[in-house]
XYZ file of N, CA and C in Angstrom:
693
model
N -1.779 11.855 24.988
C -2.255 12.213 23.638
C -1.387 11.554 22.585
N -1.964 11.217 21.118
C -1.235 10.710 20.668
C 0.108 11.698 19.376
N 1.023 10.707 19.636
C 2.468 11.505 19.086
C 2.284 11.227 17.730
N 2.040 10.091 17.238
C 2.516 9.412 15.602
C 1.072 9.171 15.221
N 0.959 9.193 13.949
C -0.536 8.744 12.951
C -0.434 7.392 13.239
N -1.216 6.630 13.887
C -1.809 5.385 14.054
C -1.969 4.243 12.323
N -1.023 3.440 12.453
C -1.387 2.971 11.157
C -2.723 1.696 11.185
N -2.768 1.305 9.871
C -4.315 0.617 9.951
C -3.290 -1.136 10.993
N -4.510 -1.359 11.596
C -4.656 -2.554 12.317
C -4.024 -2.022 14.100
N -3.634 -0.791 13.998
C -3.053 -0.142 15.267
C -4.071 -0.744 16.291
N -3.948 -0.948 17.458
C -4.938 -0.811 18.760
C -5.103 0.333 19.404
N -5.866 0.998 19.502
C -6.315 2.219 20.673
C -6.896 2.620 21.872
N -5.982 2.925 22.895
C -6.731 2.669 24.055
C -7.285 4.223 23.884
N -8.763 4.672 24.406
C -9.335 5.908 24.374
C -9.572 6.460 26.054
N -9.619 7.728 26.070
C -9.923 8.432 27.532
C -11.748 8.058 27.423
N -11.868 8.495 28.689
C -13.497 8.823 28.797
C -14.604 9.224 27.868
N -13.579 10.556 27.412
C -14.524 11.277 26.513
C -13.932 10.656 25.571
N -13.291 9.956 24.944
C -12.761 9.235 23.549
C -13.778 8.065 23.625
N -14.142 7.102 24.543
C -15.159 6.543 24.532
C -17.062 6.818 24.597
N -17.403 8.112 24.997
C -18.638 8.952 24.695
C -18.275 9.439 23.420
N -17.433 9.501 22.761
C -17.547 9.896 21.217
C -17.837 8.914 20.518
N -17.005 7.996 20.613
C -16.815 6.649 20.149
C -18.697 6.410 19.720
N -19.043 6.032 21.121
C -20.313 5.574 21.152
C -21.457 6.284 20.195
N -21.268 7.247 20.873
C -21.976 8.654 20.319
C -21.792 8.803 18.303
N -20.939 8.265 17.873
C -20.555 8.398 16.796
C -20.553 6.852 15.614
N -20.925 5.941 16.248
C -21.276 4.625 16.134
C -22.280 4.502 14.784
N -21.548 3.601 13.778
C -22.599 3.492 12.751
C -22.270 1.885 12.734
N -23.164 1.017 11.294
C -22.728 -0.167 10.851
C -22.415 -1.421 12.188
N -23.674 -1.149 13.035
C -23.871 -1.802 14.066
C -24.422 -2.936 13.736
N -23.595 -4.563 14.214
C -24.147 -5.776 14.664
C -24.114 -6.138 15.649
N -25.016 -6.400 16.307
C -26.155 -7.234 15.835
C -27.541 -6.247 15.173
N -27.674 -5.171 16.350
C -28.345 -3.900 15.921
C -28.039 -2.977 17.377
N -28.542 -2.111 17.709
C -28.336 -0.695 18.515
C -28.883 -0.894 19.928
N -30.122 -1.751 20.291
C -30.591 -1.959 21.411
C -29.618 -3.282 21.874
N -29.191 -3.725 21.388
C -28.252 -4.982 22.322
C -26.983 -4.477 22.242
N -26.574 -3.516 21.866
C -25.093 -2.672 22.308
C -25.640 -2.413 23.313
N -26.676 -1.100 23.642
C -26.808 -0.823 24.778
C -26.749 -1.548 26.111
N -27.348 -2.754 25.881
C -26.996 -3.854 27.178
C -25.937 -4.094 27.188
N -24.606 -4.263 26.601
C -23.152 -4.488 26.543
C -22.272 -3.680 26.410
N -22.566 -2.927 26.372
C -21.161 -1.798 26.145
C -20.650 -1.199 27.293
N -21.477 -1.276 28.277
C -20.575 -1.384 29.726
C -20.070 -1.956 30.283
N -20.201 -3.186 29.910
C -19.124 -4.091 29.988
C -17.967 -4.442 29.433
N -18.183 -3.788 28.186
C -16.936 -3.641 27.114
C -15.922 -2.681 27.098
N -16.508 -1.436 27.397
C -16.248 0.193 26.856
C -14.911 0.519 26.865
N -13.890 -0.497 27.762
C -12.805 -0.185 27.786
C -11.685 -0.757 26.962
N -12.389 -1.798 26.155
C -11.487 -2.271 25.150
C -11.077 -1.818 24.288
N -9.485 -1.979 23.381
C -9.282 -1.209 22.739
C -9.905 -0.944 21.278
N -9.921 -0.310 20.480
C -10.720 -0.011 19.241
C -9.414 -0.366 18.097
N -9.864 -0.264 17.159
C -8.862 -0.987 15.918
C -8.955 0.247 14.888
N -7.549 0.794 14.401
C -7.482 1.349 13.099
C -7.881 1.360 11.836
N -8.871 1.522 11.598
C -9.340 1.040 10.198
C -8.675 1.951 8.940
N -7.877 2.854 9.014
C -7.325 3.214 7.834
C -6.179 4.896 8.746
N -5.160 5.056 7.768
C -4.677 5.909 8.210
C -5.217 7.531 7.855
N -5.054 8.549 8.741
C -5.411 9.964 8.011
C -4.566 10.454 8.787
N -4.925 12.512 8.475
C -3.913 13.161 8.767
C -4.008 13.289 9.955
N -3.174 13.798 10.694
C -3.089 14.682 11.836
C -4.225 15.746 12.050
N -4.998 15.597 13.171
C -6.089 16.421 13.336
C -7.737 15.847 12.668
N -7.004 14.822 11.989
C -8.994 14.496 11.659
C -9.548 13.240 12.290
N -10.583 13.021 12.593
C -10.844 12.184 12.905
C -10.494 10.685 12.458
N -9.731 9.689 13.882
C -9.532 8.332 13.128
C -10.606 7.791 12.718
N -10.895 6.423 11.787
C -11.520 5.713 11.499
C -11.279 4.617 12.386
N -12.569 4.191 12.958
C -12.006 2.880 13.830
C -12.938 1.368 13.911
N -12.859 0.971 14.180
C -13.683 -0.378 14.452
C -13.971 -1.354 15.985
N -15.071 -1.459 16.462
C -15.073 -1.967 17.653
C -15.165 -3.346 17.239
N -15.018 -4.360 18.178
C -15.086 -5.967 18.351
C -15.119 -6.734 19.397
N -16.278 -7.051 19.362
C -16.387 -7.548 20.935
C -16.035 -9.519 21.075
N -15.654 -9.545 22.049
C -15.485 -11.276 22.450
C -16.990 -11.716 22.142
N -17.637 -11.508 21.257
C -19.317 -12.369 21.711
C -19.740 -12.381 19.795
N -20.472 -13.599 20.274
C -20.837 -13.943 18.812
C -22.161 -14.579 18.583
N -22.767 -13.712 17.646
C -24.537 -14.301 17.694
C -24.703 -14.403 16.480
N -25.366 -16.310 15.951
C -25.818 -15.906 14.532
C -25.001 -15.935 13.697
N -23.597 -16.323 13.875
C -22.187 -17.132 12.944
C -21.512 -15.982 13.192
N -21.705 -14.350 13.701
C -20.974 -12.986 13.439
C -20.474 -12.429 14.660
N -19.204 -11.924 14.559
C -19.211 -10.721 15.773
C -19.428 -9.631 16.237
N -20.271 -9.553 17.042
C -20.285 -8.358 17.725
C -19.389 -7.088 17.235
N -19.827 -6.337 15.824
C -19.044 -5.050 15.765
C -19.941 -3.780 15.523
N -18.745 -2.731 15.187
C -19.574 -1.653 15.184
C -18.447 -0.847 15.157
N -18.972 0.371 13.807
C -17.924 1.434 13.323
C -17.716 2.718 14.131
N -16.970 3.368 14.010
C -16.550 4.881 14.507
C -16.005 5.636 13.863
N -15.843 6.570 14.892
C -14.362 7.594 14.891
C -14.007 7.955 16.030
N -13.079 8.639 15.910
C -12.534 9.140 17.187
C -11.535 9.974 17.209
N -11.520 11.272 18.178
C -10.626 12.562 17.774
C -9.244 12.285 18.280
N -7.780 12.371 17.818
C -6.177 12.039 18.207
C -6.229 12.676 19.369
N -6.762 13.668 19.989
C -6.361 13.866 20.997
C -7.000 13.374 22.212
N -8.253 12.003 21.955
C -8.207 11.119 23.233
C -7.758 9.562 23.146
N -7.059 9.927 22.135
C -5.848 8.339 22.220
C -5.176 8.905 23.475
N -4.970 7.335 24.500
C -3.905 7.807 25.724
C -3.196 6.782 25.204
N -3.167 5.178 24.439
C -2.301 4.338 24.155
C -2.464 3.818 22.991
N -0.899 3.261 22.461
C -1.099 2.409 21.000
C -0.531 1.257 21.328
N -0.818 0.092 20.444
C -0.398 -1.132 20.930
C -0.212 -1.495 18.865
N 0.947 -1.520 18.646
C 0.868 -2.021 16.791
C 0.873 -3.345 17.055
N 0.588 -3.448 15.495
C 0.739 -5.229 15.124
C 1.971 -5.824 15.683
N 2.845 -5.371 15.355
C 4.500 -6.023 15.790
C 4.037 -6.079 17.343
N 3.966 -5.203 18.340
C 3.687 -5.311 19.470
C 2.616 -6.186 20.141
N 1.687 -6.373 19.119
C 0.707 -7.508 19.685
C 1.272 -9.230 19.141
N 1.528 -9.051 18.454
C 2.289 -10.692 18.182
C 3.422 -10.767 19.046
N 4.299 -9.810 19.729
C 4.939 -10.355 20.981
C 4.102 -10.721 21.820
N 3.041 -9.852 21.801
C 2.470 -10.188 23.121
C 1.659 -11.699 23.410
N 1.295 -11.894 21.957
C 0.540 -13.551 21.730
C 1.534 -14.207 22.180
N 3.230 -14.452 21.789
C 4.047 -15.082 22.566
C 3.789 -15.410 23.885
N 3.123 -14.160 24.721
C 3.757 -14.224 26.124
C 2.305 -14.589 26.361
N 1.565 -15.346 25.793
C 0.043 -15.448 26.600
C -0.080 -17.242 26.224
N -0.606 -17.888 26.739
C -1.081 -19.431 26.261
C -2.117 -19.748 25.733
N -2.050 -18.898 24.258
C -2.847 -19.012 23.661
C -2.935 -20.206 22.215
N -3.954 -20.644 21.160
C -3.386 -21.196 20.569
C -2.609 -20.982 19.738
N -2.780 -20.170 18.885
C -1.455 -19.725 18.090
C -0.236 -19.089 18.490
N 0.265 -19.356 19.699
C 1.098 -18.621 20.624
C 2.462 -19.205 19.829
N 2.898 -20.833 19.827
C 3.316 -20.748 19.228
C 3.653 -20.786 17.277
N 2.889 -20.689 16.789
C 2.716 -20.310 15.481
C 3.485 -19.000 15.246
N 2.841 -17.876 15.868
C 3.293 -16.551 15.967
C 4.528 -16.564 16.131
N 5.035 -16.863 17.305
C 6.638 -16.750 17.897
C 7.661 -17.721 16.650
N 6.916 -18.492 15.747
C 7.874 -19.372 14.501
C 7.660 -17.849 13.667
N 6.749 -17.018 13.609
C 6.696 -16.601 12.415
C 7.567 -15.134 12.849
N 7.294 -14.912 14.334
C 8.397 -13.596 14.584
C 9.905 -13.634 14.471
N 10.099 -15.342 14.570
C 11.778 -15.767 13.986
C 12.234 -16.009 12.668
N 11.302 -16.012 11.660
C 10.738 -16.621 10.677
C 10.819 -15.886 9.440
N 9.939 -14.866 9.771
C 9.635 -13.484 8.617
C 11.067 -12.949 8.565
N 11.808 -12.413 9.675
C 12.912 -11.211 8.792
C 13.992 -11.824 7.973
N 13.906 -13.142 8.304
C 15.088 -13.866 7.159
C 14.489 -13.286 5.420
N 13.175 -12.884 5.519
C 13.131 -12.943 3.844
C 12.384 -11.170 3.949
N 13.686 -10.409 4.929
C 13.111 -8.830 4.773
C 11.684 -7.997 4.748
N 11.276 -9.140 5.660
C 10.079 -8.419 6.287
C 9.775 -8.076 7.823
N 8.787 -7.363 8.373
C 8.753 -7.445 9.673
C 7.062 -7.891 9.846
N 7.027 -8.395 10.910
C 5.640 -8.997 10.803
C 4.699 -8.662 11.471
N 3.438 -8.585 12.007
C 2.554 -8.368 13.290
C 1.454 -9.113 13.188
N 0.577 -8.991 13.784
C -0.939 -10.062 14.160
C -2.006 -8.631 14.317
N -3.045 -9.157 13.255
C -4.243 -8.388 14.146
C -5.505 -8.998 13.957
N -6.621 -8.535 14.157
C -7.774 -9.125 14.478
C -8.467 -10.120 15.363
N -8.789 -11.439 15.226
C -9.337 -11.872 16.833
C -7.938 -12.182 17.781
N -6.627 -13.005 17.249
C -5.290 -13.018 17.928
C -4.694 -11.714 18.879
N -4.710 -10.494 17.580
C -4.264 -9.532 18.451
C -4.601 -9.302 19.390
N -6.615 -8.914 19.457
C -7.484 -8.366 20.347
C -7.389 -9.266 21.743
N -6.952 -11.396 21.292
C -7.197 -11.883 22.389
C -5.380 -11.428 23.370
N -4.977 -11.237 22.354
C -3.300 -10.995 23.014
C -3.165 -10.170 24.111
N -3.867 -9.306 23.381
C -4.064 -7.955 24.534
C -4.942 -7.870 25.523
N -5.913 -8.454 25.347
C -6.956 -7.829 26.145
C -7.375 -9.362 27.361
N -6.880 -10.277 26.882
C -7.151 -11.836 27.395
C -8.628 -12.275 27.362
N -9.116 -11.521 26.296
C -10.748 -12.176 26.164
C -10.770 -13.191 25.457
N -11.791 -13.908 25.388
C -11.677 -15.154 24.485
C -11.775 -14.845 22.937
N -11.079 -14.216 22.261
C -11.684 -13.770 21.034
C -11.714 -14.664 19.820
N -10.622 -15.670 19.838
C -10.818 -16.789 19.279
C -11.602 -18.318 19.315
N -12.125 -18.631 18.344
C -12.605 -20.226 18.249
C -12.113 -21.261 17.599
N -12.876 -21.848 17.608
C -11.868 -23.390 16.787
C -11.637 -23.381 15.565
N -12.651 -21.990 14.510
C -12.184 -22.025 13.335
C -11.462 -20.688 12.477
N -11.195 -20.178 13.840
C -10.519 -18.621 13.329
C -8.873 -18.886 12.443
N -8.688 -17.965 12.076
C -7.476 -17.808 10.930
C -6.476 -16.512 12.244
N -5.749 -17.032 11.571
C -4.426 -15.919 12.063
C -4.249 -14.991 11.367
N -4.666 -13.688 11.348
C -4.671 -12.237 10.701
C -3.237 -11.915 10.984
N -2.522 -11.751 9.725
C -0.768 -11.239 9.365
C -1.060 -10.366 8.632
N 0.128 -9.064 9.528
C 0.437 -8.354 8.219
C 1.565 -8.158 8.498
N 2.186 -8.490 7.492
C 3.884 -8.007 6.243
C 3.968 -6.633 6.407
N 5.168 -6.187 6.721
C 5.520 -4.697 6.591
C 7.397 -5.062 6.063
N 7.204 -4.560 4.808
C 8.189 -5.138 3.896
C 9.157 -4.055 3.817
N 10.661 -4.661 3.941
C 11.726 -3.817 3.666
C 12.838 -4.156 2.583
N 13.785 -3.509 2.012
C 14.552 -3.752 1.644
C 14.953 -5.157 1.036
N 14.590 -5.893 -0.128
C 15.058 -7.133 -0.400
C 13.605 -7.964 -0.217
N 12.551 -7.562 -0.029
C 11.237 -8.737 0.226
C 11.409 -9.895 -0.656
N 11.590 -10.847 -0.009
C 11.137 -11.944 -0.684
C 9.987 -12.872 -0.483
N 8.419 -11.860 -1.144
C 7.111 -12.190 -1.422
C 6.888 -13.620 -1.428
N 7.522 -14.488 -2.669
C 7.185 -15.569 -3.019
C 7.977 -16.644 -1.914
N 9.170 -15.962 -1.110
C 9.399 -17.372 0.081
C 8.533 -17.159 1.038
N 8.080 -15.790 1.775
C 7.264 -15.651 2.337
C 6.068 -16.383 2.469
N 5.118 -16.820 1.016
C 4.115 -17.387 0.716
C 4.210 -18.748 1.119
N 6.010 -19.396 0.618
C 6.028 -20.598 0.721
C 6.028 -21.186 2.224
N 6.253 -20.062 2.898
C 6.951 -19.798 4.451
C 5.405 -19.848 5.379
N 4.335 -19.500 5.018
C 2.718 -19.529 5.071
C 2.785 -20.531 4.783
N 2.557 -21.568 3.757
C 2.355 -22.898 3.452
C 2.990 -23.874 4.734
N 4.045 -23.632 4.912
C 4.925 -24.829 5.277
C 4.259 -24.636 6.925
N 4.133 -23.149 7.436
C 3.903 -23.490 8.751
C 2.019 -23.895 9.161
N 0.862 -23.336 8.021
C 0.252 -24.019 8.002
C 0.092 -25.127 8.237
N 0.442 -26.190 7.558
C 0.488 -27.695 7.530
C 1.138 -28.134 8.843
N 2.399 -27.117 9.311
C 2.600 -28.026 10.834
C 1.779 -27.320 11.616
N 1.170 -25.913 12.119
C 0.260 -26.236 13.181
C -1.010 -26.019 12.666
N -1.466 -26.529 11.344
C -3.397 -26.509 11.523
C -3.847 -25.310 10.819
N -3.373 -24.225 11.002
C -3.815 -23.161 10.810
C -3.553 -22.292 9.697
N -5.051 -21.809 9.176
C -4.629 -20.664 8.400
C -4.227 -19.439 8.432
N -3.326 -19.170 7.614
C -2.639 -17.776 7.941
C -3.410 -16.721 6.578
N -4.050 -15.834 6.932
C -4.467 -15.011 6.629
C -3.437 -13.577 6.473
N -2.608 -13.678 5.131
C -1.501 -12.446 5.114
C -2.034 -11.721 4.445
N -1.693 -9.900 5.266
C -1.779 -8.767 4.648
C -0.647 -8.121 4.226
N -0.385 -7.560 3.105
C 1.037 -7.094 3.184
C 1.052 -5.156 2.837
N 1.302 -4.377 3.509
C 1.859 -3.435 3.680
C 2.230 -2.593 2.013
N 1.704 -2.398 1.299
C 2.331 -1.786 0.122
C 2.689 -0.564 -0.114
N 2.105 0.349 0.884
C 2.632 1.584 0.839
C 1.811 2.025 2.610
N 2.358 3.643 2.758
C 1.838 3.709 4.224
C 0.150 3.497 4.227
N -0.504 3.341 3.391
C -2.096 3.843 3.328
C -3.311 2.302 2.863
N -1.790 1.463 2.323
C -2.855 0.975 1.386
C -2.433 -0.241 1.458
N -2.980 -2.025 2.096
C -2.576 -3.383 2.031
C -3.191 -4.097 1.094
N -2.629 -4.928 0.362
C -3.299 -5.940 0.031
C -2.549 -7.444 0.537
N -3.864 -8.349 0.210
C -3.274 -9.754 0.241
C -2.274 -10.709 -0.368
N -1.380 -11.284 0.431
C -0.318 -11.810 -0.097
C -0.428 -12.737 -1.158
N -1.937 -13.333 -0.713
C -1.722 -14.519 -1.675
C -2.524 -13.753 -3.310
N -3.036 -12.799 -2.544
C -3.483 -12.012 -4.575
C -2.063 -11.614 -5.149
N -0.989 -11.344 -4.330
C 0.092 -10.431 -4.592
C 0.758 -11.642 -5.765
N 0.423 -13.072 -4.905
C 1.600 -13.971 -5.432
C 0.062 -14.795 -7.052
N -0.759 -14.518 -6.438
C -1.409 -15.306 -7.780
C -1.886 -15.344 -8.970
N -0.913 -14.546 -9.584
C -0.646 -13.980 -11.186
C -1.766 -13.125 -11.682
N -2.935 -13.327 -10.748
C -3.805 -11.990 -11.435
C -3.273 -10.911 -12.094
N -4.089 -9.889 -12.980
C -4.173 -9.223 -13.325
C -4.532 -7.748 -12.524
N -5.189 -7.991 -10.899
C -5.994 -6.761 -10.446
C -5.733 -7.703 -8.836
N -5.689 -7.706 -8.342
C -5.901 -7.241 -6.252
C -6.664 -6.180 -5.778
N -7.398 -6.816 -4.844
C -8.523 -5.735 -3.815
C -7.573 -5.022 -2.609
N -7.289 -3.987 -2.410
C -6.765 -3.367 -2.199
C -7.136 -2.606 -1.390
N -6.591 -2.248 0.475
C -7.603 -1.846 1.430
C -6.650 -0.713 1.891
N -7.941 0.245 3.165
C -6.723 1.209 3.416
C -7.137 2.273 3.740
N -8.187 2.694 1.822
C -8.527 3.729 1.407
C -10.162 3.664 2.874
N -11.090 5.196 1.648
C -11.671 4.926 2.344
C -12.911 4.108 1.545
N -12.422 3.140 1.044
C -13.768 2.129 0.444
C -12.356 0.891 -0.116
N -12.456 -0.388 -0.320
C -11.587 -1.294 -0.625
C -11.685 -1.002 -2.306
N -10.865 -1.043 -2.736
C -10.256 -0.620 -4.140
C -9.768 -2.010 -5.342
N -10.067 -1.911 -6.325
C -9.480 -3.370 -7.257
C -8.068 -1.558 -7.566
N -6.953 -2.742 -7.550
C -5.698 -2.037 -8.381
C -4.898 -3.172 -9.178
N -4.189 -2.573 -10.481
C -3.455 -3.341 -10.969
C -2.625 -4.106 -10.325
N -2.093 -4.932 -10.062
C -0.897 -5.849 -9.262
C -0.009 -5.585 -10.095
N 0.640 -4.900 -10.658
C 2.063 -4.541 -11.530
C 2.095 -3.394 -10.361
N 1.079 -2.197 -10.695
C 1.418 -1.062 -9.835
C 1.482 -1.359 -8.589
N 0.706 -2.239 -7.973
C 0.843 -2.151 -6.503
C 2.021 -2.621 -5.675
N 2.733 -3.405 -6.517
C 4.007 -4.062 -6.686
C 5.203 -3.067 -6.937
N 4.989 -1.912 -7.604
C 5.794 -1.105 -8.156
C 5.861 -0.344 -6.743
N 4.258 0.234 -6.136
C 3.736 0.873 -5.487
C 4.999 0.628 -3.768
N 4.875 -0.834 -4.122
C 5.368 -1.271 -2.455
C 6.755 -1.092 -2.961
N 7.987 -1.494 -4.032
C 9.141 -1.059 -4.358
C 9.633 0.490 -4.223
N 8.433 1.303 -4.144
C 8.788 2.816 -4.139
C 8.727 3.382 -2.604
N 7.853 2.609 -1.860
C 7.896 2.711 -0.043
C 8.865 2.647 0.197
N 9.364 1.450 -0.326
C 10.528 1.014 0.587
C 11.826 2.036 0.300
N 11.817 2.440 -0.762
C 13.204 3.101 -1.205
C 13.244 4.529 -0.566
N 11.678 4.934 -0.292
C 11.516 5.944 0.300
C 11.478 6.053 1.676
N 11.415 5.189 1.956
C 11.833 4.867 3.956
C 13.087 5.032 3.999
N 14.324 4.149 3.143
C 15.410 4.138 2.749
C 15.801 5.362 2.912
N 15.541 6.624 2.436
C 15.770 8.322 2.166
C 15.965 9.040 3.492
N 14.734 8.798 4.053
C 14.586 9.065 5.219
C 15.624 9.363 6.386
């Protein structure tokens, strides 16, 4: 059962009945509802994705994703699911080791960026098709996928080397890096809105994606950190 609130991009492995809920509880289905049914027994055991944090005792929010793609899209489809048939968690930090240890393509990209990030007081992880292929060894990536990052910022962030730190390893292996950054326990936005003088950032987490000022959200992530600090 699970011990700690699952944060967003977490992996979840579910029991039996965590997967008959799952199903059972399924909205915001692609492709549509009769071609799950032909696949989901083949799937059912993969893990599900955090889509936002809540309390203790309510139902998670989650997201399925399958290795298969029809029609430019993937294979998804929404949930929930009750904390007490989580049997495993796998976080972001834990799945970008694990891309290390697999021969995948961004295998090494990841492992520059797990040596990479804490010089400028951050800690880093992978999620979306990387994580899912990290873990699970399905093919979840193609030739034009992005590398899903998220920033979990401490003490001293330095945002703007970070960005430059995205640029530079872009250009040597190919790839885009897609950064999320951590601004408080509930709520990410994107690095590169963080760094591009706007006025407002879309802002995820909640339970609908949010425009917020970028002064506050900035303020927002300075007050996490000091408050982890307390702790």
């Amino acid at each position: 059962m699970l011990t700690e609130i699952p944060q967003r991009h977490t992996l979840l492995y579910l029991s039996q009945s965590g997967r008959e809920f799952l199903y059972q509880q399924r909205e915001n289905v692609y492709p549509d509802f009769s071609s799950w049914e032909i696949v989901w027994r083949q799937f059912r055991s993969i893990p599900v994705i955090t889509r936002r944090q809540v309390a203790p005792g309510s139902l998670i929010p989650v997201g399925v994703s399958l290795p298969v793609r029809q029609g430019g899209g993937r294979w998804r489809m929404a949930s929930q699911v009750p904390f007490r048939d989580v049997i495993k968690t796998i976080s972001a930090i834990k799945a970008a080791e694990m891309c290390v240890e697999r021969p995948m393509v961004f295998s090494g990209l990841v492992e520059e960026l797990i040596f990479q990030v804490p010089r400028y007081r951050a800690a880093v992880g992978i999620f979306g098709s990387a994580a899912l292929e990290a873990v699970t060894g399905l093919p979840y990536c193609h030739a034009d996928s992005d590398l899903d990052v998220v920033l979990l910022p401490q003490e001293g962030v330095d945002l703007l080397a970070l960005g430059k730190l995205f640029q530079r390893l872009e250009e040597k292996w190919g790839f885009h890096i897609d950064g999320e950054v951590a601004i408080d326990e509930n709520r990410y936005g994107k690095l590169s809105e963080l760094l591009s003088g706007s006025n407002t950032i879309l802002v995820k987490g909640g339970l609908t994606p949010t425009l917020c000022s970028t002064r506050s959200a900035l303020a927002a992530l300075v007050s996490g950190i000091e408050a982890n600090l307390k702790k």
